[in-house]
C-alpha atoms as a PDB file:
ATOM      1  CA  MET A   1      26.896 -25.582  24.776  1.00  0.00           C
ATOM      2  CA  LEU A   2      26.182 -22.527  23.892  1.00  0.00           C
ATOM      3  CA  GLU A   3      29.819 -20.115  23.552  1.00  0.00           C
ATOM      4  CA  ASN A   4      29.128 -15.436  22.821  1.00  0.00           C
ATOM      5  CA  TRP A   5      31.399 -14.004  21.551  1.00  0.00           C
ATOM      6  CA  VAL A   6      31.219 -10.714  20.845  1.00  0.00           C
ATOM      7  CA  VAL A   7      32.645  -8.563  17.838  1.00  0.00           C
ATOM      8  CA  MET A   8      33.358  -5.183  19.098  1.00  0.00           C
ATOM      9  CA  PRO A   9      34.786  -1.846  17.642  1.00  0.00           C
ATOM     10  CA  THR A  10      38.506  -0.369  19.293  1.00  0.00           C
ATOM     11  CA  CYS A  11      38.680   3.125  17.567  1.00  0.00           C
ATOM     12  CA  LEU A  12      36.794   4.528  14.569  1.00  0.00           C
ATOM     13  CA  PRO A  13      38.025   2.556  11.139  1.00  0.00           C
ATOM     14  CA  LEU A  14      40.089   4.650   8.424  1.00  0.00           C
ATOM     15  CA  VAL A  15      37.935   6.508   5.871  1.00  0.00           C
ATOM     16  CA  ARG A  16      39.532   5.376   2.194  1.00  0.00           C
ATOM     17  CA  ARG A  17      39.366   8.560  -0.053  1.00  0.00           C
ATOM     18  CA  ARG A  18      42.056   9.693  -1.822  1.00  0.00           C
ATOM     19  CA  CYS A  19      43.776  13.034  -0.931  1.00  0.00           C
ATOM     20  CA  HIS A  20      43.895  15.773  -2.598  1.00  0.00           C
ATOM     21  CA  THR A  21      47.646  16.700  -2.166  1.00  0.00           C
ATOM     22  CA  CYS A  22      49.096  13.708  -1.911  1.00  0.00           C
ATOM     23  CA  ALA A  23      47.245  10.823  -3.471  1.00  0.00           C
ATOM     24  CA  SER A  24      46.667   8.602  -0.127  1.00  0.00           C
ATOM     25  CA  GLU A  25      43.544   6.853   0.392  1.00  0.00           C
ATOM     26  CA  ARG A  26      43.339   6.767   3.604  1.00  0.00           C
ATOM     27  CA  PHE A  27      41.735   9.261   6.639  1.00  0.00           C
ATOM     28  CA  ARG A  28      41.892   8.299  10.263  1.00  0.00           C
ATOM     29  CA  ALA A  29      38.821  10.622  11.233  1.00  0.00           C
ATOM     30  CA  ASN A  30      39.828  11.985  15.163  1.00  0.00           C
ATOM     31  CA  GLY A  31      35.425  12.732  16.351  1.00  0.00           C
ATOM     32  CA  LYS A  32      35.746  16.259  15.274  1.00  0.00           C
ATOM     33  CA  PHE A  33      33.288  18.341  14.183  1.00  0.00           C
ATOM     34  CA  ARG A  34      33.297  21.534  12.511  1.00  0.00           C
ATOM     35  CA  VAL A  35      29.142  23.214  11.967  1.00  0.00           C
ATOM     36  CA  ASN A  36      29.110  26.811  10.063  1.00  0.00           C
ATOM     37  CA  ALA A  37      25.305  28.375  10.327  1.00  0.00           C
ATOM     38  CA  ASN A  38      24.556  31.138   7.994  1.00  0.00           C
ATOM     39  CA  HIS A  39      21.444  32.625   8.996  1.00  0.00           C
ATOM     40  CA  LYS A  40      18.537  29.503   9.646  1.00  0.00           C
ATOM     41  CA  LEU A  41      20.975  27.721   7.564  1.00  0.00           C
ATOM     42  CA  ILE A  42      23.574  24.988   9.012  1.00  0.00           C
ATOM     43  CA  ASP A  43      26.055  22.171   7.561  1.00  0.00           C
ATOM     44  CA  ALA A  44      27.606  20.248   9.814  1.00  0.00           C
ATOM     45  CA  TRP A  45      30.754  18.551   8.830  1.00  0.00           C
ATOM     46  CA  LEU A  46      33.068  15.221   9.908  1.00  0.00           C
ATOM     47  CA  LEU A  47      36.888  16.347   9.656  1.00  0.00           C
ATOM     48  CA  ALA A  48      39.679  13.471   8.483  1.00  0.00           C
ATOM     49  CA  LEU A  49      42.904  13.509   8.283  1.00  0.00           C
ATOM     50  CA  CYS A  50      45.589  12.468   6.010  1.00  0.00           C
ATOM     51  CA  THR A  51      47.597   9.739   7.890  1.00  0.00           C
ATOM     52  CA  VAL A  52      49.893  10.308   5.423  1.00  0.00           C
ATOM     53  CA  CYS A  53      50.456  13.982   4.864  1.00  0.00           C
ATOM     54  CA  GLY A  54      47.282  15.459   6.903  1.00  0.00           C
ATOM     55  CA  ASP A  55      45.716  17.228   5.106  1.00  0.00           C
ATOM     56  CA  THR A  56      41.614  18.262   6.463  1.00  0.00           C
ATOM     57  CA  THR A  57      39.468  16.028   4.808  1.00  0.00           C
ATOM     58  CA  LYS A  58      34.962  17.007   5.269  1.00  0.00           C
ATOM     59  CA  LEU A  59      32.777  15.173   5.124  1.00  0.00           C
ATOM     60  CA  THR A  60      29.370  16.878   4.826  1.00  0.00           C
ATOM     61  CA  VAL A  61      26.920  14.926   7.831  1.00  0.00           C
ATOM     62  CA  LEU A  62      24.440  18.037   7.252  1.00  0.00           C
ATOM     63  CA  GLU A  63      24.027  20.216   4.330  1.00  0.00           C
ATOM     64  CA  ARG A  64      22.021  23.307   3.913  1.00  0.00           C
ATOM     65  CA  MET A  65      19.348  22.582   6.711  1.00  0.00           C
ATOM     66  CA  ASN A  66      17.316  24.443   9.042  1.00  0.00           C
ATOM     67  CA  VAL A  67      18.356  25.287  12.134  1.00  0.00           C
ATOM     68  CA  ARG A  68      14.891  24.417  13.808  1.00  0.00           C
ATOM     69  CA  SER A  69      15.122  21.242  11.888  1.00  0.00           C
ATOM     70  CA  VAL A  70      17.989  19.400  13.426  1.00  0.00           C
ATOM     71  CA  ARG A  71      16.784  17.422  16.953  1.00  0.00           C
ATOM     72  CA  PRO A  72      18.940  20.018  19.418  1.00  0.00           C
ATOM     73  CA  GLU A  73      20.628  16.834  21.000  1.00  0.00           C
ATOM     74  CA  LEU A  74      22.475  16.439  17.884  1.00  0.00           C
ATOM     75  CA  LEU A  75      23.242  20.072  17.788  1.00  0.00           C
ATOM     76  CA  ASP A  76      24.648  20.020  21.000  1.00  0.00           C
ATOM     77  CA  ARG A  77      26.858  16.336  19.922  1.00  0.00           C
ATOM     78  CA  LEU A  78      28.659  18.220  17.368  1.00  0.00           C
ATOM     79  CA  HIS A  79      29.482  21.057  19.457  1.00  0.00           C
ATOM     80  CA  ASP A  80      31.047  18.486  22.151  1.00  0.00           C
ATOM     81  CA  ASN A  81      32.975  16.768  19.559  1.00  0.00           C
ATOM     82  CA  ASP A  82      31.221  13.691  20.543  1.00  0.00           C
ATOM     83  CA  PRO A  83      33.620  10.234  19.258  1.00  0.00           C
ATOM     84  CA  GLY A  84      30.568   8.654  19.669  1.00  0.00           C
ATOM     85  CA  LEU A  85      28.623  10.163  17.231  1.00  0.00           C
ATOM     86  CA  ALA A  86      31.254  10.006  14.734  1.00  0.00           C
ATOM     87  CA  ALA A  87      31.075   6.560  14.821  1.00  0.00           C
ATOM     88  CA  GLU A  88      27.211   6.607  13.973  1.00  0.00           C
ATOM     89  CA  LEU A  89      27.991   8.985  11.466  1.00  0.00           C
ATOM     90  CA  LEU A  90      30.969   6.623   9.674  1.00  0.00           C
ATOM     91  CA  GLN A  91      28.365   3.741  10.111  1.00  0.00           C
ATOM     92  CA  ASP A  92      25.482   4.920   8.492  1.00  0.00           C
ATOM     93  CA  PRO A  93      25.207   3.906   4.769  1.00  0.00           C
ATOM     94  CA  VAL A  94      23.788   7.629   4.338  1.00  0.00           C
ATOM     95  CA  VAL A  95      27.202   9.948   5.047  1.00  0.00           C
ATOM     96  CA  ARG A  96      29.061   7.414   3.434  1.00  0.00           C
ATOM     97  CA  ARG A  97      26.756   6.929   0.218  1.00  0.00           C
ATOM     98  CA  ARG A  98      26.889  11.714   0.395  1.00  0.00           C
ATOM     99  CA  ASN A  99      30.975  11.556   0.440  1.00  0.00           C
ATOM    100  CA  HIS A 100      31.175   9.140  -1.644  1.00  0.00           C
ATOM    101  CA  ILE A 101      33.601   6.873   1.145  1.00  0.00           C
ATOM    102  CA  ALA A 102      34.005   3.709   1.891  1.00  0.00           C
ATOM    103  CA  LEU A 103      35.830   2.429   6.000  1.00  0.00           C
ATOM    104  CA  ASP A 104      39.083   0.685   6.396  1.00  0.00           C
ATOM    105  CA  TRP A 105      38.084  -1.816   9.298  1.00  0.00           C
ATOM    106  CA  ASP A 106      41.795  -4.071   9.449  1.00  0.00           C
ATOM    107  CA  ASN A 107      43.482  -2.601  13.103  1.00  0.00           C
ATOM    108  CA  ALA A 108      39.959  -1.291  14.443  1.00  0.00           C
ATOM    109  CA  TRP A 109      38.250  -4.174  15.845  1.00  0.00           C
ATOM    110  CA  ARG A 110      39.094  -7.385  18.505  1.00  0.00           C
ATOM    111  CA  LEU A 111      36.939 -10.568  18.855  1.00  0.00           C
ATOM    112  CA  ASP A 112      36.013 -11.158  23.039  1.00  0.00           C
ATOM    113  CA  THR A 113      35.330 -15.172  23.502  1.00  0.00           C
ATOM    114  CA  GLY A 114      34.780 -14.179  26.912  1.00  0.00           C
ATOM    115  CA  GLY A 115      37.678 -16.123  27.705  1.00  0.00           C
ATOM    116  CA  SER A 116      36.966 -19.082  26.951  1.00  0.00           C
ATOM    117  CA  ASP A 117      40.184 -21.968  25.858  1.00  0.00           C
ATOM    118  CA  HIS A 118      38.605 -24.223  22.872  1.00  0.00           C
ATOM    119  CA  LEU A 119      42.243 -25.999  23.534  1.00  0.00           C
ATOM    120  CA  ASP A 120      41.592 -27.378  26.972  1.00  0.00           C
ATOM    121  CA  ARG A 121      38.655 -29.395  25.224  1.00  0.00           C
ATOM    122  CA  GLU A 122      37.860 -33.098  24.822  1.00  0.00           C
ATOM    123  CA  VAL A 123      38.720 -34.216  20.883  1.00  0.00           C
ATOM    124  CA  SER A 124      34.940 -35.293  20.883  1.00  0.00           C
ATOM    125  CA  ASP A 125      32.916 -31.665  21.804  1.00  0.00           C
ATOM    126  CA  VAL A 126      30.713 -29.601  20.121  1.00  0.00           C
ATOM    127  CA  ILE A 127      30.327 -26.408  20.563  1.00  0.00           C
ATOM    128  CA  ASP A 128      27.850 -24.066  20.101  1.00  0.00           C
ATOM    129  CA  VAL A 129      29.073 -20.636  18.739  1.00  0.00           C
ATOM    130  CA  SER A 130      26.798 -17.339  18.512  1.00  0.00           C
ATOM    131  CA  VAL A 131      28.593 -14.677  17.232  1.00  0.00           C
ATOM    132  CA  ARG A 132      27.315 -10.754  17.142  1.00  0.00           C
ATOM    133  CA  PHE A 133      28.706  -7.969  16.184  1.00  0.00           C
ATOM    134  CA  ALA A 134      28.257  -4.724  18.112  1.00  0.00           C
ATOM    135  CA  ALA A 135      29.032  -2.261  15.209  1.00  0.00           C
ATOM    136  CA  ARG A 136      29.021  -3.037  11.323  1.00  0.00           C
ATOM    137  CA  ILE A 137      32.211  -4.777  10.712  1.00  0.00           C
ATOM    138  CA  PRO A 138      32.659  -6.612   7.945  1.00  0.00           C
ATOM    139  CA  VAL A 139      35.253  -9.326   8.817  1.00  0.00           C
ATOM    140  CA  ARG A 140      35.632 -13.313   6.866  1.00  0.00           C
ATOM    141  CA  PRO A 141      33.747 -15.658   9.740  1.00  0.00           C
ATOM    142  CA  VAL A 142      36.644 -18.122   8.638  1.00  0.00           C
ATOM    143  CA  ARG A 143      38.911 -15.137  10.251  1.00  0.00           C
ATOM    144  CA  LEU A 144      37.406 -14.543  13.641  1.00  0.00           C
ATOM    145  CA  ILE A 145      37.013 -19.217  14.147  1.00  0.00           C
ATOM    146  CA  ALA A 146      40.227 -19.484  13.332  1.00  0.00           C
ATOM    147  CA  GLU A 147      41.492 -16.767  16.164  1.00  0.00           C
ATOM    148  CA  GLY A 148      38.842 -17.262  18.250  1.00  0.00           C
ATOM    149  CA  CYS A 149      39.401 -21.162  17.552  1.00  0.00           C
ATOM    150  CA  GLY A 150      43.246 -20.836  17.970  1.00  0.00           C
ATOM    151  CA  LEU A 151      43.081 -22.173  14.694  1.00  0.00           C
ATOM    152  CA  SER A 152      44.868 -21.494  11.452  1.00  0.00           C
ATOM    153  CA  ARG A 153      42.263 -20.380   8.594  1.00  0.00           C
ATOM    154  CA  ALA A 154      43.394 -23.123   5.985  1.00  0.00           C
ATOM    155  CA  GLU A 155      42.666 -25.736   9.641  1.00  0.00           C
ATOM    156  CA  VAL A 156      39.544 -23.824   9.574  1.00  0.00           C
ATOM    157  CA  GLY A 157      38.606 -24.585   5.741  1.00  0.00           C
ATOM    158  CA  ARG A 158      39.746 -27.897   6.483  1.00  0.00           C
ATOM    159  CA  LEU A 159      37.020 -28.803   9.303  1.00  0.00           C
ATOM    160  CA  ILE A 160      34.467 -26.907   6.813  1.00  0.00           C
ATOM    161  CA  THR A 161      35.197 -29.285   3.517  1.00  0.00           C
ATOM    162  CA  GLU A 162      34.737 -32.073   6.212  1.00  0.00           C
ATOM    163  CA  GLY A 163      31.203 -30.854   7.730  1.00  0.00           C
ATOM    164  CA  ASN A 164      32.957 -31.365  11.566  1.00  0.00           C
ATOM    165  CA  LEU A 165      32.614 -26.448  10.618  1.00  0.00           C
ATOM    166  CA  VAL A 166      28.913 -25.746   9.537  1.00  0.00           C
ATOM    167  CA  SER A 167      27.187 -22.880   9.631  1.00  0.00           C
ATOM    168  CA  ALA A 168      22.621 -20.816   8.577  1.00  0.00           C
ATOM    169  CA  VAL A 169      25.004 -18.351   6.609  1.00  0.00           C
ATOM    170  CA  ARG A 170      28.076 -18.357   3.780  1.00  0.00           C
ATOM    171  CA  LEU A 171      31.455 -19.276   6.282  1.00  0.00           C
ATOM    172  CA  SER A 172      32.813 -17.171   3.034  1.00  0.00           C
ATOM    173  CA  GLY A 173      33.065 -13.826   1.918  1.00  0.00           C
ATOM    174  CA  ARG A 174      32.470 -11.431   4.785  1.00  0.00           C
ATOM    175  CA  LEU A 175      30.123 -10.727   7.190  1.00  0.00           C
ATOM    176  CA  SER A 176      29.316  -7.808   9.956  1.00  0.00           C
ATOM    177  CA  ASP A 177      25.490  -9.768  11.249  1.00  0.00           C
ATOM    178  CA  ASP A 178      25.213 -11.512  13.908  1.00  0.00           C
ATOM    179  CA  PHE A 179      25.549 -15.665  13.600  1.00  0.00           C
ATOM    180  CA  THR A 180      26.306 -18.811  14.353  1.00  0.00           C
ATOM    181  CA  PHE A 181      27.664 -21.700  14.418  1.00  0.00           C
ATOM    182  CA  THR A 182      28.424 -25.269  15.576  1.00  0.00           C
ATOM    183  CA  LEU A 183      32.437 -27.209  15.970  1.00  0.00           C
ATOM    184  CA  LYS A 184      32.618 -31.093  16.120  1.00  0.00           C
ATOM    185  CA  ARG A 185      36.101 -31.424  16.984  1.00  0.00           C
END
C-alpha cells in the first residue's frame, strides 16, 4: 500500500542575517518590495524586518538592470507586493547567495499525511510512503517519519538500525528532495 505525504510551507521562512542595529540574526520577510527606477535602470529589493528591533533590511532582487530587460509580469508582481513572488525569491539560490542569507524553516512547514492513521494497523503491515516537498524545505527524514507515524525519533532510529525502515536515500542529515521509504511493523 503506497501512501503520499506532502511537506508544505505554512508561511515564509525566517531570513538568517545579522541585524546591524541589535545584532539579532533573524528577519521576517512579509512579501513587501521596494522598486526604484533611475532613467532606464531599475533596482528592486525584498524588504524584511528584524524580529527583535523591527529594523528593515533590503534583499537585492534586481540591481541596475535595464527596465526593458525585465519581464513585464515580474514588474507587475513586484509592484503588487506579491507574497508568492517573495516565497519564490527566497527559494532562489542566486538571490540567497547574492544577499549572503540562509533560511530558517523552523515552525514554517507542516506535514500532510492525507489523514492516514498508522496506529490502527496490524503489527505485520508494510507501509510504503512517498514523501513530496511542495517547496525546498530542508528537514530531517527521521523527524518527518516520526511525526507522520506518531513515533518518537529514537523509535525511528531503532527501526532503521533493525532494518525495519528502509529507503534508497540516506535518512540521516537533512533532505529537501522527494524520497520514498518502506516501514515494516
